[in-house]
Amino acid sequence: MTDADDRISIPQWRYAPDAWRWVSRFNDRYARSLLRVRSARILPASMRARFLAMDIPNEILESTLASITAPDKWSNAWIETAQRFLGDYRRQVSSKHLLEAAQARRLAALSYHAAQVFSSGDERTIRTCRAAAASLFAQAQPYVYPDARRLTVPWRAHRLPAYVQTPAGSTAQSGIVVILNGASTSKEESFTWAESFLRAGMAVLSLDSPGTGEASGVPNPNADDDDILDGVFEIMQSEPSIDLSQVSVVGVSLGGNLAVRSAAYDRRIMCSVAVTPPFDPVRWIGRASPLLMQQLGTIVDSMADDPYASTSRYSLYDSVRRLKSPLLVFGAGHDLVVPPSEAQLLAARGGALASLVWYPHSGHCLYDAIPTWTAEAATWISSVAAARAFEYQSAGYADPLHVAEMARDQLRIADTMGQDFWDDEGGARLIDPPDTDADDIGSYARVITPTPRPESPSDHAT
């Protein structure tokens, strides 16, 4: 590893300006022309990884994408795929293979979930697919995930559907990680991200945020939803296995924005993790993809009428200054939904409380690196809990700045930092921006790179 005081520039994607100019022109007409010639198989690997992470078999993914030759064919293609899985479910039931039947039903649920990802123009289809996904997943869950439980979290006058998973074989109290989904994700998808946290001895609660997933009937998300974890603390009081002093929040995309705002609002939250979050969307919303704007219009009030006023309320510029707990930010160099600089600006604004982990070759939400970033997040959260316990034991008070520094140091030396599958050459990893003002982030930061991979024995063959 390099010395922590070495200063090198954060790797930048040389084609980012051209890519963002292309994205800003990618409207429905452009999409129709492109899909008519190339089909949805043109989806980049970072987006394909999202569906592969749901355990959709690659050959089925390929055939589904190949059948999509227009934007309005996306939903029907995935609904047909869901029906194929349901056909397999019925065959497995007839053969009395109940576990295999439940697995097929789960894949049908996730196919219905995939059907609503790019169906922003048809609200009825979105709601129908979300309802089907939630229902089928709930029916499969007792067989596929017998240790998980379905519950509802009270929030204001509403109930938010959720699943909770606890580490197997644990008898001691454990902390809990609350996962907040993005605009097009749901608890059924984020459910599959829990493995690293469970392995680290933490319970995981996957929640449908307002206006998403099964919570589509709840009013659309708003910038004042920072009290969303109130209900989690309330219902977990009756769970003796949960340590309420170790509640962490992990959010992706818009959920990452909400995670930061929740941690700034609720001092009971031990720490927060934000994955490719928007920091100050009013800066760039005018250059976003028209298709993204269309999708956001289905869940963010007034987006179509006044996008600048709507997105300005989601700025974290002031919220992050109210943080009193450590923050871990994940950024993606090839993000074409949220500018990569947003993660850098958020980490810089967070000052010494914040740490930035940079994935120079990944896209939005790090779908192509889910095992890696969740392992790093689990390592960091465990380190925050251990550092807090040490501080309380030695000084009777846990200084958030000391805790953040200790957790950052632990993440530097953790084995997970050297187990990534992307090319190390020129790749920055754990970054501590020296600037404390997001207005002057600068072009340099202290950076830790992974340890060099050992050479293969075949390289020395004579």
Coordinates of C-alpha atoms in Angstrom, one line a residue:
M1 CA 0.0 0.0 0.0
T2 CA 1.1 3.6 -0.5
D3 CA 1.7 5.9 2.4
A4 CA -1.4 7.7 3.6
D5 CA 0.3 11.0 3.1
D6 CA 1.0 10.4 -0.6
R7 CA -1.0 12.8 -2.8
I8 CA -2.1 11.6 -6.2
S9 CA -5.1 12.7 -8.3
I10 CA -8.3 10.8 -8.2
P11 CA -8.6 8.9 -11.4
Q12 CA -11.0 10.5 -13.9
W13 CA -12.8 8.8 -16.8
R14 CA -11.4 10.5 -19.9
Y15 CA -14.7 10.0 -21.8
A16 CA -16.9 11.3 -19.0
P17 CA -17.7 14.7 -20.7
D18 CA -18.6 13.0 -24.0
A19 CA -20.6 10.3 -22.2
W20 CA -22.6 12.9 -20.3
R21 CA -23.3 14.9 -23.5
W22 CA -24.6 11.7 -25.0
V23 CA -26.8 10.9 -22.0
S24 CA -28.3 14.4 -22.0
R25 CA -29.6 13.7 -25.5
F26 CA -30.8 10.2 -24.8
N27 CA -34.6 10.7 -25.1
D28 CA -37.4 8.4 -26.1
R29 CA -36.8 9.0 -29.8
Y30 CA -33.1 8.3 -29.5
A31 CA -33.8 5.1 -27.5
R32 CA -36.3 3.9 -30.1
S33 CA -33.8 4.3 -32.9
L34 CA -31.0 2.6 -30.9
L35 CA -33.1 -0.3 -29.7
R36 CA -34.6 -0.9 -33.1
V37 CA -31.1 -1.6 -34.5
R38 CA -29.3 -3.1 -31.5
S39 CA -32.0 -4.3 -29.1
A40 CA -31.6 -4.0 -25.3
R41 CA -28.5 -6.2 -25.5
I42 CA -26.7 -2.9 -25.9
L43 CA -27.0 -2.4 -22.1
P44 CA -23.6 -1.9 -20.6
A45 CA -22.1 -4.5 -18.3
S46 CA -22.6 -2.3 -15.3
M47 CA -26.4 -2.4 -15.9
R48 CA -26.5 -6.1 -16.8
A49 CA -24.8 -6.8 -13.5
R50 CA -27.9 -5.6 -11.7
F51 CA -30.1 -8.4 -13.2
L52 CA -27.3 -11.0 -12.8
A53 CA -27.1 -10.0 -9.1
M54 CA -30.8 -11.0 -8.8
D55 CA -29.7 -14.5 -9.9
I56 CA -31.4 -14.1 -13.3
P57 CA -29.5 -16.7 -15.4
N58 CA -27.3 -15.1 -18.0
E59 CA -28.9 -17.0 -21.0
I60 CA -32.4 -15.9 -19.9
L61 CA -31.2 -12.3 -19.5
E62 CA -29.7 -12.4 -23.0
S63 CA -32.8 -13.7 -24.6
T64 CA -35.0 -11.2 -22.7
L65 CA -32.8 -8.2 -23.7
A66 CA -32.7 -9.4 -27.3
S67 CA -36.5 -9.3 -27.5
I68 CA -36.6 -5.7 -26.5
T69 CA -36.5 -3.6 -29.6
A70 CA -38.4 -0.5 -28.4
P71 CA -38.7 1.2 -25.0
D72 CA -42.4 0.2 -24.7
K73 CA -41.4 -3.5 -25.1
W74 CA -39.3 -3.6 -21.9
S75 CA -42.2 -4.4 -19.5
N76 CA -43.8 -7.0 -21.8
A77 CA -40.5 -8.8 -22.3
W78 CA -39.8 -9.1 -18.6
I79 CA -43.4 -10.1 -17.9
E80 CA -43.1 -12.9 -20.4
T81 CA -39.9 -14.0 -18.6
A82 CA -41.7 -13.9 -15.3
Q83 CA -44.4 -16.2 -16.8
R84 CA -41.6 -18.6 -17.9
F85 CA -40.4 -18.8 -14.4
L86 CA -44.0 -19.4 -13.1
G87 CA -44.3 -22.2 -15.6
D88 CA -41.2 -23.8 -14.1
Y89 CA -42.7 -23.2 -10.7
R90 CA -45.8 -25.2 -11.6
R91 CA -43.7 -28.0 -13.0
Q92 CA -41.6 -28.2 -9.9
V93 CA -44.8 -28.2 -7.7
S94 CA -46.1 -31.1 -9.7
S95 CA -42.9 -33.0 -9.1
K96 CA -43.1 -32.1 -5.4
H97 CA -39.8 -30.2 -5.5
L98 CA -40.9 -27.5 -3.2
L99 CA -37.6 -25.7 -2.7
E100 CA -37.0 -25.6 -6.5
A101 CA -40.5 -24.4 -7.0
A102 CA -40.0 -21.6 -4.5
Q103 CA -36.7 -20.6 -6.2
A104 CA -38.6 -20.3 -9.6
R105 CA -41.3 -18.2 -7.9
R106 CA -38.6 -15.9 -6.5
L107 CA -37.1 -15.4 -9.9
A108 CA -40.6 -14.7 -11.3
A109 CA -40.9 -12.0 -8.6
L110 CA -37.6 -10.4 -9.5
S111 CA -38.6 -10.5 -13.2
Y112 CA -41.7 -8.6 -12.4
H113 CA -39.5 -6.2 -10.5
A114 CA -37.3 -5.8 -13.5
A115 CA -40.3 -5.1 -15.7
Q116 CA -41.0 -1.9 -13.8
V117 CA -37.5 -0.5 -13.9
F118 CA -37.9 1.3 -17.3
S119 CA -41.7 1.6 -17.4
S120 CA -41.9 5.2 -16.2
G121 CA -44.5 6.2 -18.8
D122 CA -47.1 3.6 -17.6
E123 CA -48.0 4.1 -14.0
R124 CA -50.6 1.2 -14.1
T125 CA -47.9 -1.2 -15.3
I126 CA -45.5 -0.1 -12.6
R127 CA -48.0 -0.6 -9.8
T128 CA -49.1 -4.0 -11.2
C129 CA -45.6 -5.3 -11.6
R130 CA -44.6 -4.0 -8.1
A131 CA -47.6 -5.7 -6.5
A132 CA -46.9 -9.0 -8.4
A133 CA -43.2 -8.9 -7.4
A134 CA -44.0 -8.3 -3.7
S135 CA -46.7 -11.0 -3.6
L136 CA -44.6 -13.7 -5.3
F137 CA -41.5 -12.9 -3.3
A138 CA -43.5 -13.1 0.0
Q139 CA -44.8 -16.6 -1.0
A140 CA -41.3 -17.8 -1.9
Q141 CA -39.5 -16.4 1.1
P142 CA -40.5 -19.0 3.8
Y143 CA -38.9 -21.7 1.6
V144 CA -35.9 -19.9 0.2
Y145 CA -35.1 -17.7 3.2
P146 CA -36.7 -19.5 6.2
D147 CA -34.7 -17.3 8.7
A148 CA -36.1 -14.0 7.3
R149 CA -39.3 -12.4 8.6
R150 CA -41.7 -10.0 6.8
L151 CA -42.9 -7.1 8.9
T152 CA -44.2 -3.5 8.5
V153 CA -42.5 -0.4 9.9
P154 CA -44.7 2.4 11.2
W155 CA -43.9 5.7 9.6
R156 CA -46.2 8.7 10.4
A157 CA -49.7 7.6 9.4
H158 CA -48.4 4.8 7.1
R159 CA -46.8 1.4 7.2
L160 CA -43.7 0.6 5.2
P161 CA -43.2 -3.1 4.2
A162 CA -39.9 -4.6 5.1
Y163 CA -37.9 -7.9 5.6
V164 CA -35.6 -8.5 8.5
Q165 CA -32.8 -11.1 8.4
T166 CA -30.7 -12.1 11.4
P167 CA -27.2 -13.7 11.5
A168 CA -27.5 -17.5 11.7
G169 CA -26.6 -19.2 15.0
S170 CA -26.0 -15.9 16.8
T171 CA -27.1 -15.8 20.5
A172 CA -25.6 -12.4 21.4
Q173 CA -27.2 -9.1 20.7
S174 CA -26.3 -7.7 17.2
G175 CA -26.4 -4.4 15.5
I176 CA -28.8 -3.9 12.6
V177 CA -28.3 -2.4 9.2
V178 CA -31.2 -0.6 7.5
I179 CA -31.0 -0.6 3.7
L180 CA -32.8 2.2 1.9
N181 CA -33.5 1.6 -1.7
G182 CA -33.3 4.0 -4.7
A183 CA -36.0 5.2 -7.1
S184 CA -36.3 2.0 -9.0
T185 CA -35.1 -0.6 -6.5
S186 CA -37.2 -2.4 -3.9
K187 CA -36.7 -4.4 -0.7
E188 CA -37.0 -7.6 -2.8
E189 CA -33.8 -6.5 -4.7
S190 CA -31.9 -5.1 -1.8
F191 CA -32.7 -8.2 0.2
T192 CA -30.0 -10.0 -1.8
W193 CA -27.3 -7.5 -0.7
A194 CA -27.4 -8.7 2.9
E195 CA -24.9 -11.5 2.8
S196 CA -21.8 -9.6 3.8
F197 CA -23.6 -7.8 6.7
L198 CA -25.0 -11.1 8.0
R199 CA -21.6 -12.7 7.8
A200 CA -20.2 -9.8 9.9
G201 CA -22.8 -10.6 12.6
M202 CA -25.3 -7.9 11.8
A203 CA -29.1 -8.1 11.3
V204 CA -30.4 -6.5 8.1
L205 CA -33.7 -4.8 7.5
S206 CA -34.6 -4.2 3.9
L207 CA -37.2 -1.4 3.6
D208 CA -39.4 -0.1 0.8
S209 CA -38.9 3.7 1.0
P210 CA -42.0 5.9 0.4
G211 CA -43.3 5.8 -3.1
T212 CA -41.2 2.7 -4.1
G213 CA -41.7 -1.0 -4.3
E214 CA -44.7 -2.2 -2.3
A215 CA -44.9 1.2 -0.7
S216 CA -46.1 2.8 -4.0
G217 CA -49.4 3.7 -2.2
V218 CA -47.5 5.8 0.4
P219 CA -47.0 9.4 -0.6
N220 CA -44.0 10.1 -2.9
P221 CA -40.7 10.6 -1.2
N222 CA -40.0 14.1 0.0
A223 CA -36.9 16.0 1.3
D224 CA -38.4 15.9 4.9
D225 CA -38.5 12.1 5.1
D226 CA -35.5 12.1 7.4
D227 CA -37.6 10.7 10.2
I228 CA -38.0 7.4 8.3
L229 CA -36.0 5.4 10.9
D230 CA -38.3 6.4 13.8
G231 CA -40.5 3.3 13.2
V232 CA -37.4 1.0 13.1
F233 CA -36.3 2.1 16.6
E234 CA -39.9 1.7 17.7
I235 CA -40.5 -1.9 16.5
M236 CA -36.9 -3.1 17.4
Q237 CA -37.5 -2.2 21.0
S238 CA -39.4 -5.5 21.2
E239 CA -36.5 -7.4 19.6
P240 CA -34.2 -8.5 22.4
S241 CA -31.6 -9.8 19.9
I242 CA -31.1 -6.2 18.5
D243 CA -28.7 -3.7 20.0
L244 CA -30.4 -0.4 19.5
S245 CA -27.1 1.5 20.1
Q246 CA -25.8 -0.1 16.9
V247 CA -28.3 1.0 14.2
S248 CA -26.7 1.9 10.9
V249 CA -28.3 3.0 7.7
V250 CA -27.1 2.1 4.2
G251 CA -28.7 3.8 1.1
V252 CA -28.1 3.6 -2.6
S253 CA -28.7 6.4 -5.1
L254 CA -31.7 8.5 -3.8
G255 CA -31.7 6.2 -0.8
G256 CA -28.1 7.3 -0.1
N257 CA -29.2 10.9 0.0
L258 CA -32.0 9.9 2.5
A259 CA -29.4 7.9 4.6
V260 CA -27.3 11.0 5.1
R261 CA -30.3 13.2 5.9
S262 CA -31.6 10.6 8.4
A263 CA -28.3 10.4 10.2
A264 CA -28.1 14.2 10.4
Y265 CA -31.6 14.2 11.9
D266 CA -31.5 11.2 14.2
R267 CA -28.6 11.1 16.6
R268 CA -29.5 7.5 17.6
I269 CA -28.0 6.3 14.3
M270 CA -24.5 5.0 14.8
C271 CA -23.2 5.6 11.2
S272 CA -24.4 6.0 7.6
V273 CA -23.3 4.7 4.2
A274 CA -24.2 6.4 1.0
V275 CA -23.7 4.6 -2.4
T276 CA -23.4 6.9 -5.4
P277 CA -25.8 9.5 -3.8
P278 CA -26.9 12.8 -5.2
F279 CA -25.3 15.6 -3.2
D280 CA -26.6 18.8 -4.8
P281 CA -28.8 17.7 -7.7
V282 CA -29.8 21.2 -8.8
R283 CA -26.2 21.6 -10.1
W284 CA -26.6 19.0 -12.8
I285 CA -30.3 18.0 -13.2
G286 CA -30.5 20.1 -16.3
R287 CA -28.0 17.8 -18.0
A288 CA -29.5 14.5 -16.8
S289 CA -31.0 12.0 -19.2
P290 CA -34.6 12.8 -20.3
L291 CA -35.4 9.2 -19.5
L292 CA -34.1 9.6 -16.0
M293 CA -36.2 12.8 -15.6
Q294 CA -39.3 10.8 -16.8
Q295 CA -38.6 8.1 -14.2
L296 CA -38.0 10.6 -11.4
G297 CA -41.3 12.3 -12.3
T298 CA -43.2 9.2 -11.2
I299 CA -41.9 9.4 -7.6
V300 CA -40.7 13.0 -6.9
D301 CA -43.6 15.5 -6.7
S302 CA -43.4 18.5 -9.0
M303 CA -40.5 17.1 -10.9
A304 CA -42.1 17.6 -14.3
D305 CA -43.3 21.1 -13.5
D306 CA -40.2 22.6 -11.9
P307 CA -37.3 20.1 -11.7
Y308 CA -34.9 22.7 -10.2
A309 CA -37.2 23.6 -7.3
S310 CA -38.0 19.9 -6.7
T311 CA -34.3 18.8 -6.6
S312 CA -33.0 21.8 -4.7
R313 CA -34.8 20.4 -1.6
Y314 CA -32.6 17.3 -1.8
S315 CA -29.3 19.2 -1.4
L316 CA -27.1 17.8 1.3
Y317 CA -25.0 20.9 1.5
D318 CA -26.4 21.9 4.9
S319 CA -27.6 18.5 6.1
V320 CA -24.1 17.0 6.1
R321 CA -22.8 19.7 8.4
R322 CA -25.3 18.5 11.0
L323 CA -23.8 15.0 11.0
K324 CA -22.5 13.8 14.4
S325 CA -21.6 10.3 13.3
P326 CA -19.2 8.8 10.8
L327 CA -20.1 8.6 7.1
L328 CA -18.8 6.3 4.4
V329 CA -19.4 7.4 0.8
F330 CA -19.0 5.1 -2.3
G331 CA -18.4 6.8 -5.6
A332 CA -18.3 5.4 -9.2
G333 CA -16.1 6.9 -11.9
H334 CA -18.4 5.7 -14.8
D335 CA -21.7 6.8 -13.2
L336 CA -24.0 8.2 -15.9
V337 CA -27.0 8.8 -13.6
V338 CA -25.5 10.9 -10.8
P339 CA -22.2 12.7 -11.7
P340 CA -19.2 11.0 -10.1
S341 CA -18.2 14.4 -8.5
E342 CA -21.3 14.3 -6.3
A343 CA -19.7 11.5 -4.1
Q344 CA -16.5 13.5 -3.9
L345 CA -18.3 16.7 -2.9
L346 CA -20.3 14.9 -0.2
A347 CA -17.2 13.4 1.3
A348 CA -15.4 16.7 1.2
R349 CA -18.3 18.5 2.8
G350 CA -18.3 15.8 5.5
G351 CA -14.7 16.6 6.5
A352 CA -13.0 14.3 8.9
L353 CA -16.3 12.5 9.6
A354 CA -16.4 11.2 6.0
S355 CA -14.5 8.6 4.1
L356 CA -14.7 8.1 0.3
V357 CA -14.2 4.7 -1.4
W358 CA -13.8 5.2 -5.1
Y359 CA -14.6 2.7 -7.8
P360 CA -13.1 4.2 -11.0
H361 CA -14.6 1.7 -13.5
S362 CA -18.1 1.1 -12.0
G363 CA -21.4 2.6 -12.8
H364 CA -24.4 3.9 -10.8
C365 CA -25.2 2.0 -7.6
L366 CA -22.1 -0.2 -8.1
Y367 CA -24.3 -3.1 -9.3
D368 CA -21.2 -4.7 -10.8
A369 CA -19.4 -4.7 -7.4
I370 CA -22.2 -5.6 -4.9
P371 CA -20.1 -8.4 -3.1
T372 CA -17.2 -6.0 -2.8
W373 CA -18.8 -2.8 -1.7
T374 CA -21.1 -4.6 0.8
A375 CA -18.1 -6.4 2.3
E376 CA -16.3 -3.1 2.6
A377 CA -19.4 -1.4 4.2
A378 CA -19.7 -4.3 6.6
T379 CA -16.1 -4.1 7.6
W380 CA -16.4 -0.3 8.1
I381 CA -19.6 -0.6 10.2
S382 CA -18.1 -3.3 12.4
S383 CA -15.1 -1.1 12.9
V384 CA -17.3 1.9 13.9
A385 CA -19.0 -0.2 16.5
A386 CA -15.7 -1.5 17.8
A387 CA -14.1 2.0 17.9
R388 CA -17.1 3.4 19.8
A389 CA -16.9 0.6 22.3
F390 CA -13.2 1.2 22.8
E391 CA -13.7 5.0 23.2
Y392 CA -16.5 4.5 25.7
Q393 CA -14.4 2.1 27.7
S394 CA -11.2 4.2 27.7
A395 CA -12.7 7.7 27.9
G396 CA -16.4 7.4 28.8
Y397 CA -17.3 9.2 25.6
A398 CA -17.1 8.3 21.9
D399 CA -15.6 11.2 19.9
P400 CA -17.2 10.9 16.4
L401 CA -14.0 12.2 14.8
H402 CA -11.8 9.6 16.5
V403 CA -14.3 6.9 15.7
A404 CA -14.3 7.9 12.0
E405 CA -10.5 7.9 11.9
M406 CA -10.2 4.5 13.6
A407 CA -12.8 2.9 11.3
R408 CA -11.0 4.4 8.3
D409 CA -7.7 3.0 9.4
Q410 CA -9.3 -0.4 9.9
L411 CA -10.8 -0.3 6.4
R412 CA -7.3 0.4 5.0
I413 CA -5.9 -2.8 6.3
A414 CA -8.9 -5.0 5.9
D415 CA -8.6 -8.0 3.6
T416 CA -11.6 -6.9 1.6
M417 CA -9.6 -4.0 0.2
G418 CA -7.4 -6.4 -1.8
Q419 CA -10.1 -8.7 -3.1
D420 CA -11.7 -6.5 -5.8
F421 CA -12.1 -7.9 -9.3
W422 CA -11.5 -4.6 -11.2
D423 CA -8.2 -3.6 -12.7
D424 CA -5.9 -2.0 -10.1
E425 CA -3.8 0.0 -12.6
G426 CA -4.4 3.7 -11.8
G427 CA -7.3 2.8 -9.6
A428 CA -7.9 4.8 -6.4
R429 CA -9.5 3.1 -3.5
L430 CA -10.0 4.5 0.0
I431 CA -9.8 8.3 -0.3
D432 CA -9.8 10.9 2.4
P433 CA -10.4 14.3 0.8
P434 CA -8.3 16.9 2.6
D435 CA -10.7 19.7 1.8
T436 CA -13.5 20.3 4.3
D437 CA -15.4 22.6 2.0
A438 CA -17.3 21.1 -0.9
D439 CA -17.0 24.4 -2.8
D440 CA -13.3 23.9 -3.0
I441 CA -12.7 20.2 -3.3
G442 CA -9.6 20.5 -5.4
S443 CA -8.2 17.9 -7.7
Y444 CA -6.1 16.0 -5.2
A445 CA -6.7 13.7 -2.2
R446 CA -4.7 11.3 -0.1
V447 CA -5.3 7.9 -1.5
I448 CA -4.8 4.3 -0.5
T449 CA -4.3 1.8 -3.3
P450 CA -4.8 -2.0 -3.0
T451 CA -1.8 -4.2 -2.4
P452 CA -0.3 -5.5 -5.6
R453 CA -1.7 -8.9 -6.5
P454 CA 0.9 -11.7 -6.3
E455 CA 2.3 -12.8 -9.7
S456 CA 1.0 -16.1 -11.0
P457 CA 3.5 -19.0 -10.7
S458 CA 3.1 -19.4 -14.5
D459 CA 4.8 -16.0 -15.0
H460 CA 8.1 -17.5 -13.8
A461 CA 7.9 -20.7 -15.8
T462 CA 11.0 -21.4 -18.0

